[in-house]
Coordinates of C-alpha atoms in Angstrom, one line a residue:
X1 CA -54.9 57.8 -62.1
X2 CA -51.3 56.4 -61.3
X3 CA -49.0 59.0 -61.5
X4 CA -46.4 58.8 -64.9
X5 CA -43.1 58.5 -63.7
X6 CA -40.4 60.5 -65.9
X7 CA -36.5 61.1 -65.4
X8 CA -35.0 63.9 -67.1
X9 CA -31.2 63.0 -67.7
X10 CA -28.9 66.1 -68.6
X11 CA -25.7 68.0 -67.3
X12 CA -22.3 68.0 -68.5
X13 CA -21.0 66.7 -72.0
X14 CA -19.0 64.2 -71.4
X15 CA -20.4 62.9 -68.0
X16 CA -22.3 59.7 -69.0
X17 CA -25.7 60.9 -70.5
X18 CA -25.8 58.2 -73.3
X19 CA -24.7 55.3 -71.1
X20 CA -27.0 56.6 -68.7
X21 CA -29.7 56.1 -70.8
X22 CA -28.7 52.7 -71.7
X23 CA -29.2 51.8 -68.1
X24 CA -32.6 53.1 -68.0
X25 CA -33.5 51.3 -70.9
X26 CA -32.0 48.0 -69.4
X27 CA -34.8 48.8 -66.0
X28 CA -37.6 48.8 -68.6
X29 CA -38.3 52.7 -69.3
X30 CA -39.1 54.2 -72.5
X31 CA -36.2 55.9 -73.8
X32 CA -36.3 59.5 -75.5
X33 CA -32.8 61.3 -76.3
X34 CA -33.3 64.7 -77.7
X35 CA -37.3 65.4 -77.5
X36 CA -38.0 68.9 -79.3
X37 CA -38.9 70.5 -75.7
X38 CA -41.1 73.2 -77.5
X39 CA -43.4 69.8 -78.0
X40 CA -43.6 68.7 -74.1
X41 CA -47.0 69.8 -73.6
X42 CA -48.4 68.0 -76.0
X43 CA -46.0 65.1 -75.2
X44 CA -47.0 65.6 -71.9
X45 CA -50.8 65.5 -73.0
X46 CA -50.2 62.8 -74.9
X47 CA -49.0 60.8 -71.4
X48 CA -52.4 61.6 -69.4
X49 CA -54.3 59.6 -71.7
X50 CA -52.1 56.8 -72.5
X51 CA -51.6 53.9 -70.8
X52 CA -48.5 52.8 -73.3
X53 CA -46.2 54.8 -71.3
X54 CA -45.9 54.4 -67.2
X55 CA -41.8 55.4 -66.9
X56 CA -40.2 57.5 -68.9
X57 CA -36.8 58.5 -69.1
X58 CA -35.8 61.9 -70.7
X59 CA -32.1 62.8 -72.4
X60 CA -32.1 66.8 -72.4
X61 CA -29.7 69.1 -72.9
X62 CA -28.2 71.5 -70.2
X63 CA -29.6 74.4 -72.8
X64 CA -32.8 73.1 -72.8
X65 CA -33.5 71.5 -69.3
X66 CA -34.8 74.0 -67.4
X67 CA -37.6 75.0 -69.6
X68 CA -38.2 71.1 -69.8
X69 CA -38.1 71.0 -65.8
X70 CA -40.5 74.2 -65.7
X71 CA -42.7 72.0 -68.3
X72 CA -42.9 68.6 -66.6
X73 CA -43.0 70.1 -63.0
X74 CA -46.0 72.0 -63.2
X75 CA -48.1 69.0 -64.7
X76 CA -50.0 67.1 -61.9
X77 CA -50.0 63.6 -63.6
X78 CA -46.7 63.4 -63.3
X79 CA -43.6 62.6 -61.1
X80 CA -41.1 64.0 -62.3
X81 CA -37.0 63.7 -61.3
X82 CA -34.2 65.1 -62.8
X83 CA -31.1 63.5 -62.4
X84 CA -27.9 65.5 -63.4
X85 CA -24.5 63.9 -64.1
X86 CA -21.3 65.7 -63.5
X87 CA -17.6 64.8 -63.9
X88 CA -14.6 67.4 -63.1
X89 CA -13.2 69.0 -65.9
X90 CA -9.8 67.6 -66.0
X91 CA -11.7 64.5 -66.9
X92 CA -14.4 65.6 -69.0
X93 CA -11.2 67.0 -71.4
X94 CA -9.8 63.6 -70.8
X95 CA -13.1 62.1 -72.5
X96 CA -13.1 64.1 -75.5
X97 CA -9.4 64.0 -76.6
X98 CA -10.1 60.3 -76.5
X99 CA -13.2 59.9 -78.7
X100 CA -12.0 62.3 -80.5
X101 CA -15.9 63.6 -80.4
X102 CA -16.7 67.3 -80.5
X103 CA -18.2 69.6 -77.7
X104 CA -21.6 70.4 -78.5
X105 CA -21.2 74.3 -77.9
X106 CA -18.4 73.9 -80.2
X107 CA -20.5 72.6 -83.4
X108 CA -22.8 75.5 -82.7
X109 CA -19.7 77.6 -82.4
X110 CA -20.8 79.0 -79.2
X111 CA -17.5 78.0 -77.7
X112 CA -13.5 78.3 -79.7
X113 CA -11.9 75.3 -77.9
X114 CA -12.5 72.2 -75.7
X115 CA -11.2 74.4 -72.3
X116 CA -13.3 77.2 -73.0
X117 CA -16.8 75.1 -74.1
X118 CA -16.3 72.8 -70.7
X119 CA -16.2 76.2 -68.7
X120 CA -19.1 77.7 -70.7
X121 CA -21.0 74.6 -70.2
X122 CA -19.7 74.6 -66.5
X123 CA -21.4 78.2 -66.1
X124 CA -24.8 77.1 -67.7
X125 CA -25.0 73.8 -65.2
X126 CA -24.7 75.9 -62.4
X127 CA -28.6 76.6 -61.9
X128 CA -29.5 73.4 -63.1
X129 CA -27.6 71.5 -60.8
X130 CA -29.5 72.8 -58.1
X131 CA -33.0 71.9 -59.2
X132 CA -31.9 68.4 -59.5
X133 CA -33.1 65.9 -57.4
X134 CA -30.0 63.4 -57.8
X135 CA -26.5 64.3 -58.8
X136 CA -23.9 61.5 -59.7
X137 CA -20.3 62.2 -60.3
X138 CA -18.9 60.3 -62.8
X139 CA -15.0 61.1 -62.4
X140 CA -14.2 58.0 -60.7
X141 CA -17.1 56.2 -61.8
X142 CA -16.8 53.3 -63.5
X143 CA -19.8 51.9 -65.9
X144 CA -20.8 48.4 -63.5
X145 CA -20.7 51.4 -60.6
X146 CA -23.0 53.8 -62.3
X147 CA -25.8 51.1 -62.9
X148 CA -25.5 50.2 -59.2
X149 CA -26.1 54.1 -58.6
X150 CA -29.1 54.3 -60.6
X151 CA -30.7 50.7 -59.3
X152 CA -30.2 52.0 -56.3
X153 CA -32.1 55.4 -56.6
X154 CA -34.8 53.8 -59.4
X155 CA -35.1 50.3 -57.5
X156 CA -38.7 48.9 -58.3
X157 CA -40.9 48.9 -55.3
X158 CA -38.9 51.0 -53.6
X159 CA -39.6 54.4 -54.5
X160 CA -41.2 55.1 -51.1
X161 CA -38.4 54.5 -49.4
X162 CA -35.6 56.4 -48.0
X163 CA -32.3 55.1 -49.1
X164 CA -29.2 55.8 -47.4
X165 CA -25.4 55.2 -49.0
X166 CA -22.5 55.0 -47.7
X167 CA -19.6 55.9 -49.3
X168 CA -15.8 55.3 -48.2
X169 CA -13.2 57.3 -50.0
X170 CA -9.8 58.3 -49.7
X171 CA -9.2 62.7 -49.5
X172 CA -6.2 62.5 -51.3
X173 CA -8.3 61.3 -55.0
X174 CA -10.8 63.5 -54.0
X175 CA -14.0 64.3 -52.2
X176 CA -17.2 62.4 -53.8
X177 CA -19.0 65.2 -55.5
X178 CA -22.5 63.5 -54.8
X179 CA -22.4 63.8 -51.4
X180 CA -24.8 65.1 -49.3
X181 CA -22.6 64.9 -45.9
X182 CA -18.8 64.5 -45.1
X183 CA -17.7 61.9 -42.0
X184 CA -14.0 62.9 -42.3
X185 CA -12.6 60.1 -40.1
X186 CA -8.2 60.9 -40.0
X187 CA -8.1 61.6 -36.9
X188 CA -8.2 58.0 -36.1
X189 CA -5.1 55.8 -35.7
X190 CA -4.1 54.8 -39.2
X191 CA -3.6 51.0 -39.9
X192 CA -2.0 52.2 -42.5
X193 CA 1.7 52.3 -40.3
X194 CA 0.9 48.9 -39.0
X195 CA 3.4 46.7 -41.7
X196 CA 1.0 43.3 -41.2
X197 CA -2.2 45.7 -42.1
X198 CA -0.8 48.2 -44.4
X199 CA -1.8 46.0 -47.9
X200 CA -4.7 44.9 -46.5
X201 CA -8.3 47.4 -46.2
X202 CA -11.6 47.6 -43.9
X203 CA -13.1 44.7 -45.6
X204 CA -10.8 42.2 -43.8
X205 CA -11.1 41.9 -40.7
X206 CA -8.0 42.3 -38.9
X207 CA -8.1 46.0 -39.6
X208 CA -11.8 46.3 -38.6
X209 CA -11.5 45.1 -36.0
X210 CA -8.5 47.4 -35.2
X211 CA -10.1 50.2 -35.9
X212 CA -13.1 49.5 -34.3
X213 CA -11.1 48.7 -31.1
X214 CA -9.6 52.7 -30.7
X215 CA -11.0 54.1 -27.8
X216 CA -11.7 57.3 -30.7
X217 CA -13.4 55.1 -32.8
X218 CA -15.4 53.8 -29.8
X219 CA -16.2 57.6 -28.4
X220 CA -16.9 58.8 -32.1
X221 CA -19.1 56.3 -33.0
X222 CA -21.2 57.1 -29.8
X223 CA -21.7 60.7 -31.0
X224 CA -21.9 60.5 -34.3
X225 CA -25.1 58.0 -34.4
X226 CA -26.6 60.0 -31.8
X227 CA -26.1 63.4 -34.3
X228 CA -27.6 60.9 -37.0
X229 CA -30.0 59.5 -35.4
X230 CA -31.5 63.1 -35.5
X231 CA -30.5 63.8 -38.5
X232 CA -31.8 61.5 -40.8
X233 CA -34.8 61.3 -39.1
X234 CA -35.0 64.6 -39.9
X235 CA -34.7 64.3 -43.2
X236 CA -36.8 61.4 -43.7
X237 CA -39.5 63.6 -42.3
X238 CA -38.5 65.9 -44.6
X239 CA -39.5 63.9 -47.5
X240 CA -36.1 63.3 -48.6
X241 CA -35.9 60.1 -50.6
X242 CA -31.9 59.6 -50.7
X243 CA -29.0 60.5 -48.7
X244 CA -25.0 60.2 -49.8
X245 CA -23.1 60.1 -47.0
X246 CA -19.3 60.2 -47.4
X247 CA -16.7 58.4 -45.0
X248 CA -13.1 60.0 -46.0
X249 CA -9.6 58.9 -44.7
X250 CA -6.3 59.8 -46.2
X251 CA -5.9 56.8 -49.1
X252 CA -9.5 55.4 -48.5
X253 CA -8.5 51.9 -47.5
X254 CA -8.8 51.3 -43.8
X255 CA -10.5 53.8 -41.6
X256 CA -12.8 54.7 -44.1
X257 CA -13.7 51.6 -45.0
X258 CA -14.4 49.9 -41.6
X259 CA -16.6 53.0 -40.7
X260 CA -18.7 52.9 -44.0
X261 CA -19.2 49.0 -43.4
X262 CA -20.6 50.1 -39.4
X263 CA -22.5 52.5 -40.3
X264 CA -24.1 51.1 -43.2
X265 CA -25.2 47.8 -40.9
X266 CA -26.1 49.8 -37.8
X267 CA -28.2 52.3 -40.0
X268 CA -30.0 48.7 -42.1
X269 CA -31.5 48.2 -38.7
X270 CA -33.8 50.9 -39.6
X271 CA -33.4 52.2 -43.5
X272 CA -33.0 50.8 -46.7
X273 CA -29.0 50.8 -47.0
X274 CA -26.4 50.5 -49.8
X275 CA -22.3 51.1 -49.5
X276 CA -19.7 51.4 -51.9
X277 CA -15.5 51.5 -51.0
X278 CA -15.0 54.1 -54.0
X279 CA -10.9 54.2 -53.5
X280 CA -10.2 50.6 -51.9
X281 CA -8.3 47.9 -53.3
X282 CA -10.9 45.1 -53.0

Protein backbone atom coordinates (compact mmCIF):
# COMPACT_ATOMS: atom_id res chain seq x y z
CA UNK A 1 0.00 0.00 0.00
CA UNK A 2 0.83 3.87 -0.56
CA UNK A 3 2.38 5.16 2.20
CA UNK A 4 0.03 7.87 4.48
CA UNK A 5 1.68 11.01 4.50
CA UNK A 6 1.31 12.99 7.99
CA UNK A 7 2.89 16.39 9.19
CA UNK A 8 3.18 16.98 12.76
CA UNK A 9 3.11 20.85 13.33
CA UNK A 10 4.34 22.03 16.87
CA UNK A 11 7.08 24.33 18.58
CA UNK A 12 6.81 27.51 20.14
CA UNK A 13 3.54 29.38 21.23
CA UNK A 14 3.38 32.15 19.44
CA UNK A 15 5.25 30.99 16.25
CA UNK A 16 2.43 30.43 13.64
CA UNK A 17 0.92 26.93 14.52
CA UNK A 18 -2.73 27.85 13.82
CA UNK A 19 -2.06 29.76 10.58
CA UNK A 20 0.16 26.98 9.79
CA UNK A 21 -2.53 24.78 9.77
CA UNK A 22 -4.68 26.94 7.74
CA UNK A 23 -2.15 26.57 5.06
CA UNK A 24 -2.23 22.94 5.19
CA UNK A 25 -5.73 22.90 4.95
CA UNK A 26 -5.69 25.32 1.91
CA UNK A 27 -3.06 22.21 0.05
CA UNK A 28 -5.93 19.73 0.60
CA UNK A 29 -4.82 17.78 4.07
CA UNK A 30 -7.02 16.69 6.65
CA UNK A 31 -6.57 18.93 9.52
CA UNK A 32 -6.38 17.75 13.27
CA UNK A 33 -5.41 20.42 16.07
CA UNK A 34 -5.04 18.93 19.42
CA UNK A 35 -5.45 14.90 18.89
CA UNK A 36 -5.45 13.11 22.47
CA UNK A 37 -1.77 11.57 21.65
CA UNK A 38 -2.57 8.71 24.14
CA UNK A 39 -5.11 7.74 21.12
CA UNK A 40 -2.39 7.69 18.11
CA UNK A 41 -2.24 4.08 17.82
CA UNK A 42 -5.43 3.50 17.32
CA UNK A 43 -5.62 6.66 15.09
CA UNK A 44 -2.81 5.38 13.53
CA UNK A 45 -4.67 1.92 13.06
CA UNK A 46 -7.41 3.49 11.97
CA UNK A 47 -5.10 5.10 8.89
CA UNK A 48 -3.84 1.54 7.64
CA UNK A 49 -7.16 0.54 6.73
CA UNK A 50 -8.74 3.68 5.44
CA UNK A 51 -8.56 5.01 2.30
CA UNK A 52 -10.44 8.41 3.53
CA UNK A 53 -7.36 9.78 4.69
CA UNK A 54 -3.96 9.90 2.35
CA UNK A 55 -2.25 13.44 4.06
CA UNK A 56 -2.59 14.32 7.19
CA UNK A 57 -1.53 17.23 8.98
CA UNK A 58 -1.00 17.12 12.83
CA UNK A 59 -1.16 20.41 15.38
CA UNK A 60 0.76 18.99 18.62
CA UNK A 61 2.00 20.49 21.39
CA UNK A 62 5.71 20.92 22.32
CA UNK A 63 4.59 18.76 25.61
CA UNK A 64 3.28 16.22 23.75
CA UNK A 65 5.31 15.96 20.42
CA UNK A 66 7.86 13.72 21.15
CA UNK A 67 5.84 10.86 22.39
CA UNK A 68 3.59 11.70 19.20
CA UNK A 69 6.97 11.55 16.98
CA UNK A 70 8.10 8.19 18.93
CA UNK A 71 4.27 7.03 17.92
CA UNK A 72 4.05 7.92 14.29
CA UNK A 73 7.83 7.11 13.59
CA UNK A 74 7.85 3.68 14.41
CA UNK A 75 4.64 2.80 12.20
CA UNK A 76 5.68 1.49 8.74
CA UNK A 77 2.62 2.78 6.75
CA UNK A 78 3.47 5.96 7.34
CA UNK A 79 5.67 8.91 6.33
CA UNK A 80 5.87 10.96 8.71
CA UNK A 81 7.55 14.81 8.99
CA UNK A 82 7.59 17.07 11.68
CA UNK A 83 7.87 20.50 11.02
CA UNK A 84 8.68 22.84 14.00
CA UNK A 85 8.05 26.66 13.90
CA UNK A 86 10.19 28.97 15.86
CA UNK A 87 10.29 32.74 16.27
CA UNK A 88 12.86 34.68 18.80
CA UNK A 89 11.63 35.62 21.96
CA UNK A 90 11.58 39.29 21.74
CA UNK A 91 8.91 38.61 19.19
CA UNK A 92 7.05 35.85 20.55
CA UNK A 93 6.46 38.46 23.73
CA UNK A 94 5.61 40.90 21.04
CA UNK A 95 2.73 38.40 19.82
CA UNK A 96 1.16 37.98 23.02
CA UNK A 97 1.01 41.54 24.49
CA UNK A 98 -0.83 42.06 21.25
CA UNK A 99 -3.64 39.50 21.28
CA UNK A 100 -3.75 39.84 24.49
CA UNK A 101 -3.86 35.74 24.50
CA UNK A 102 -2.43 33.73 27.35
CA UNK A 103 0.79 31.38 27.35
CA UNK A 104 -0.32 28.02 27.58
CA UNK A 105 2.13 27.03 30.50
CA UNK A 106 0.60 29.90 32.11
CA UNK A 107 -3.20 28.59 32.15
CA UNK A 108 -1.68 25.41 33.51
CA UNK A 109 0.25 27.52 35.89
CA UNK A 110 3.41 25.85 35.03
CA UNK A 111 4.95 29.24 34.35
CA UNK A 112 4.27 33.01 36.69
CA UNK A 113 4.70 35.40 33.67
CA UNK A 114 5.02 35.72 29.87
CA UNK A 115 9.23 36.01 30.20
CA UNK A 116 9.47 33.12 32.22
CA UNK A 117 6.73 30.67 30.29
CA UNK A 118 8.64 31.67 26.66
CA UNK A 119 12.01 30.51 28.41
CA UNK A 120 10.33 27.45 29.94
CA UNK A 121 8.84 26.62 26.66
CA UNK A 122 12.31 27.62 25.02
CA UNK A 123 14.00 24.83 27.36
CA UNK A 124 11.30 22.04 26.43
CA UNK A 125 11.80 22.89 22.38
CA UNK A 126 15.28 22.28 22.65
CA UNK A 127 15.13 18.35 22.02
CA UNK A 128 12.39 18.63 19.77
CA UNK A 129 13.84 20.89 17.53
CA UNK A 130 16.31 18.50 16.68
CA UNK A 131 14.16 15.65 15.56
CA UNK A 132 12.46 17.90 13.23
CA UNK A 133 12.82 17.49 9.76
CA UNK A 134 11.95 21.22 8.74
CA UNK A 135 12.39 24.32 10.96
CA UNK A 136 10.85 27.74 9.84
CA UNK A 137 11.47 30.92 11.61
CA UNK A 138 8.75 33.02 11.77
CA UNK A 139 10.36 36.42 13.28
CA UNK A 140 10.51 38.13 10.02
CA UNK A 141 8.08 36.08 8.36
CA UNK A 142 5.28 37.40 7.00
CA UNK A 143 1.91 35.23 6.35
CA UNK A 144 2.06 35.34 2.03
CA UNK A 145 5.92 34.22 2.96
CA UNK A 146 5.12 31.32 5.17
CA UNK A 147 2.73 29.63 2.57
CA UNK A 148 5.49 30.02 -0.07
CA UNK A 149 7.69 28.08 2.69
CA UNK A 150 5.41 25.32 3.08
CA UNK A 151 4.44 25.03 -0.96
CA UNK A 152 7.70 24.81 -1.28
CA UNK A 153 8.67 21.93 1.13
CA UNK A 154 4.88 20.10 0.58
CA UNK A 155 4.73 20.91 -3.32
CA UNK A 156 2.62 18.03 -5.02
CA UNK A 157 4.68 15.78 -7.13
CA UNK A 158 7.52 16.93 -5.83
CA UNK A 159 8.26 15.13 -2.77
CA UNK A 160 11.12 13.20 -4.37
CA UNK A 161 12.92 15.91 -5.10
CA UNK A 162 15.61 17.78 -3.53
CA UNK A 163 14.84 21.38 -3.13
CA UNK A 164 17.32 24.02 -2.69
CA UNK A 165 16.49 27.79 -1.29
CA UNK A 166 18.18 30.58 -1.43
CA UNK A 167 17.95 33.07 0.93
CA UNK A 168 19.45 36.79 0.79
CA UNK A 169 19.47 38.62 4.00
CA UNK A 170 20.94 41.42 5.64
CA UNK A 171 23.38 40.51 9.18
CA UNK A 172 22.41 43.48 10.76
CA UNK A 173 18.27 42.19 11.22
CA UNK A 174 19.60 38.98 11.83
CA UNK A 175 20.80 35.67 10.64
CA UNK A 176 17.81 33.41 9.15
CA UNK A 177 17.31 30.77 11.85
CA UNK A 178 16.22 28.11 9.22
CA UNK A 179 19.31 27.91 7.67
CA UNK A 180 21.16 25.00 6.99
CA UNK A 181 24.43 26.94 5.64
CA UNK A 182 25.76 30.59 5.90
CA UNK A 183 27.40 32.31 2.44
CA UNK A 184 28.53 35.55 4.32
CA UNK A 185 29.39 37.68 1.29
CA UNK A 186 30.78 41.46 3.04
CA UNK A 187 33.82 41.18 1.98
CA UNK A 188 32.74 42.25 -1.37
CA UNK A 189 32.68 45.94 -2.53
CA UNK A 190 29.45 47.38 -1.26
CA UNK A 191 27.14 49.18 -3.84
CA UNK A 192 25.88 50.41 -1.10
CA UNK A 193 28.66 53.70 -1.19
CA UNK A 194 27.96 54.09 -4.83
CA UNK A 195 25.19 57.33 -4.54
CA UNK A 196 23.45 56.22 -8.20
CA UNK A 197 23.07 52.39 -6.58
CA UNK A 198 22.66 53.04 -3.06
CA UNK A 199 18.41 53.03 -3.29
CA UNK A 200 18.41 50.61 -5.58
CA UNK A 201 18.98 46.37 -4.69
CA UNK A 202 20.40 43.11 -6.59
CA UNK A 203 17.21 42.76 -8.39
CA UNK A 204 18.03 45.68 -10.84
CA UNK A 205 20.49 45.29 -12.76
CA UNK A 206 22.84 47.97 -12.54
CA UNK A 207 23.98 46.65 -9.27
CA UNK A 208 24.15 43.05 -10.46
CA UNK A 209 25.88 43.52 -12.80
CA UNK A 210 28.33 45.57 -10.48
CA UNK A 211 28.72 43.13 -8.37
CA UNK A 212 29.02 40.45 -10.48
CA UNK A 213 31.86 42.43 -12.34
CA UNK A 214 34.39 42.43 -8.92
CA UNK A 215 37.23 40.44 -9.63
CA UNK A 216 36.13 38.92 -5.74
CA UNK A 217 32.97 38.14 -6.85
CA UNK A 218 34.45 36.57 -9.96
CA UNK A 219 37.25 34.43 -7.90
CA UNK A 220 34.49 33.56 -5.08
CA UNK A 221 32.06 32.41 -7.28
CA UNK A 222 34.64 29.99 -8.85
CA UNK A 223 35.30 28.40 -5.39
CA UNK A 224 32.35 28.46 -3.92
CA UNK A 225 30.33 26.31 -6.67
CA UNK A 226 33.14 24.04 -6.79
CA UNK A 227 32.78 23.51 -2.60
CA UNK A 228 28.93 23.15 -3.55
CA UNK A 229 29.09 21.23 -6.23
CA UNK A 230 30.36 18.66 -3.63
CA UNK A 231 28.38 19.56 -1.24
CA UNK A 232 25.09 19.22 -2.22
CA UNK A 233 25.75 16.33 -4.03
CA UNK A 234 26.62 15.08 -1.00
CA UNK A 235 23.66 15.70 0.58
CA UNK A 236 21.40 14.71 -2.13
CA UNK A 237 23.02 11.36 -1.75
CA UNK A 238 22.38 11.63 1.61
CA UNK A 239 18.73 11.56 1.24
CA UNK A 240 18.35 15.06 2.20
CA UNK A 241 15.11 16.40 0.79
CA UNK A 242 15.74 20.35 1.39
CA UNK A 243 18.55 22.59 1.86
CA UNK A 244 18.33 26.59 3.22
CA UNK A 245 21.11 28.21 2.17
CA UNK A 246 21.66 31.72 3.50
CA UNK A 247 23.49 34.68 1.42
CA UNK A 248 24.13 37.55 4.19
CA UNK A 249 25.50 41.14 3.48
CA UNK A 250 25.45 44.00 5.90
CA UNK A 251 21.64 45.59 5.05
CA UNK A 252 20.66 42.63 2.66
CA UNK A 253 20.10 44.77 -0.41
CA UNK A 254 22.84 44.47 -2.85
CA UNK A 255 25.51 41.82 -2.46
CA UNK A 256 23.28 39.56 -1.05
CA UNK A 257 20.83 39.81 -3.36
CA UNK A 258 22.77 39.54 -6.64
CA UNK A 259 24.47 36.34 -5.22
CA UNK A 260 21.13 34.59 -4.08
CA UNK A 261 19.67 35.41 -7.67
CA UNK A 262 23.31 33.46 -9.29
CA UNK A 263 23.22 30.93 -7.32
CA UNK A 264 19.72 30.14 -7.37
CA UNK A 265 19.90 30.03 -11.55
CA UNK A 266 23.28 28.31 -11.81
CA UNK A 267 22.07 25.63 -9.18
CA UNK A 268 18.16 25.36 -11.42
CA UNK A 269 20.52 23.92 -13.97
CA UNK A 270 20.54 20.88 -11.91
CA UNK A 271 17.95 21.08 -8.77
CA UNK A 272 14.69 22.02 -8.07
CA UNK A 273 15.25 25.82 -6.86
CA UNK A 274 13.42 28.58 -4.97
CA UNK A 275 14.82 32.16 -3.61
CA UNK A 276 13.49 34.70 -1.39
CA UNK A 277 15.33 38.52 -0.68
CA UNK A 278 14.08 38.28 3.13
CA UNK A 279 15.48 42.08 3.98
CA UNK A 280 15.29 43.83 0.45
CA UNK A 281 13.30 46.62 -0.55
CA UNK A 282 11.57 45.18 -3.63
Amino acid sequence: MNKIEIVVVTGMSGAGKTQTMAIFENMEYQCIDNYPVALLKEFGELLRTSSTYTKVAMAVSLSDAIFAIRILSNLDWIDLTVVFLDAENETLLSRYKQTRRSHPLMISNRSSSLLEAIDDERNMAEPISKLANIVIDTTLLKPAKLQDKLEIYFHKGNQETFRISFVSFGYKHGVPRDADLLLDVRFLPNPFYIEELRNKTGNDKEVYDYVMQQPETIEFIEKTTVYYDYLLKKYEEEGKMQMIIGVGCTGGQHRSVTLANYLAEYYSQYYQVYKWHRDAHH
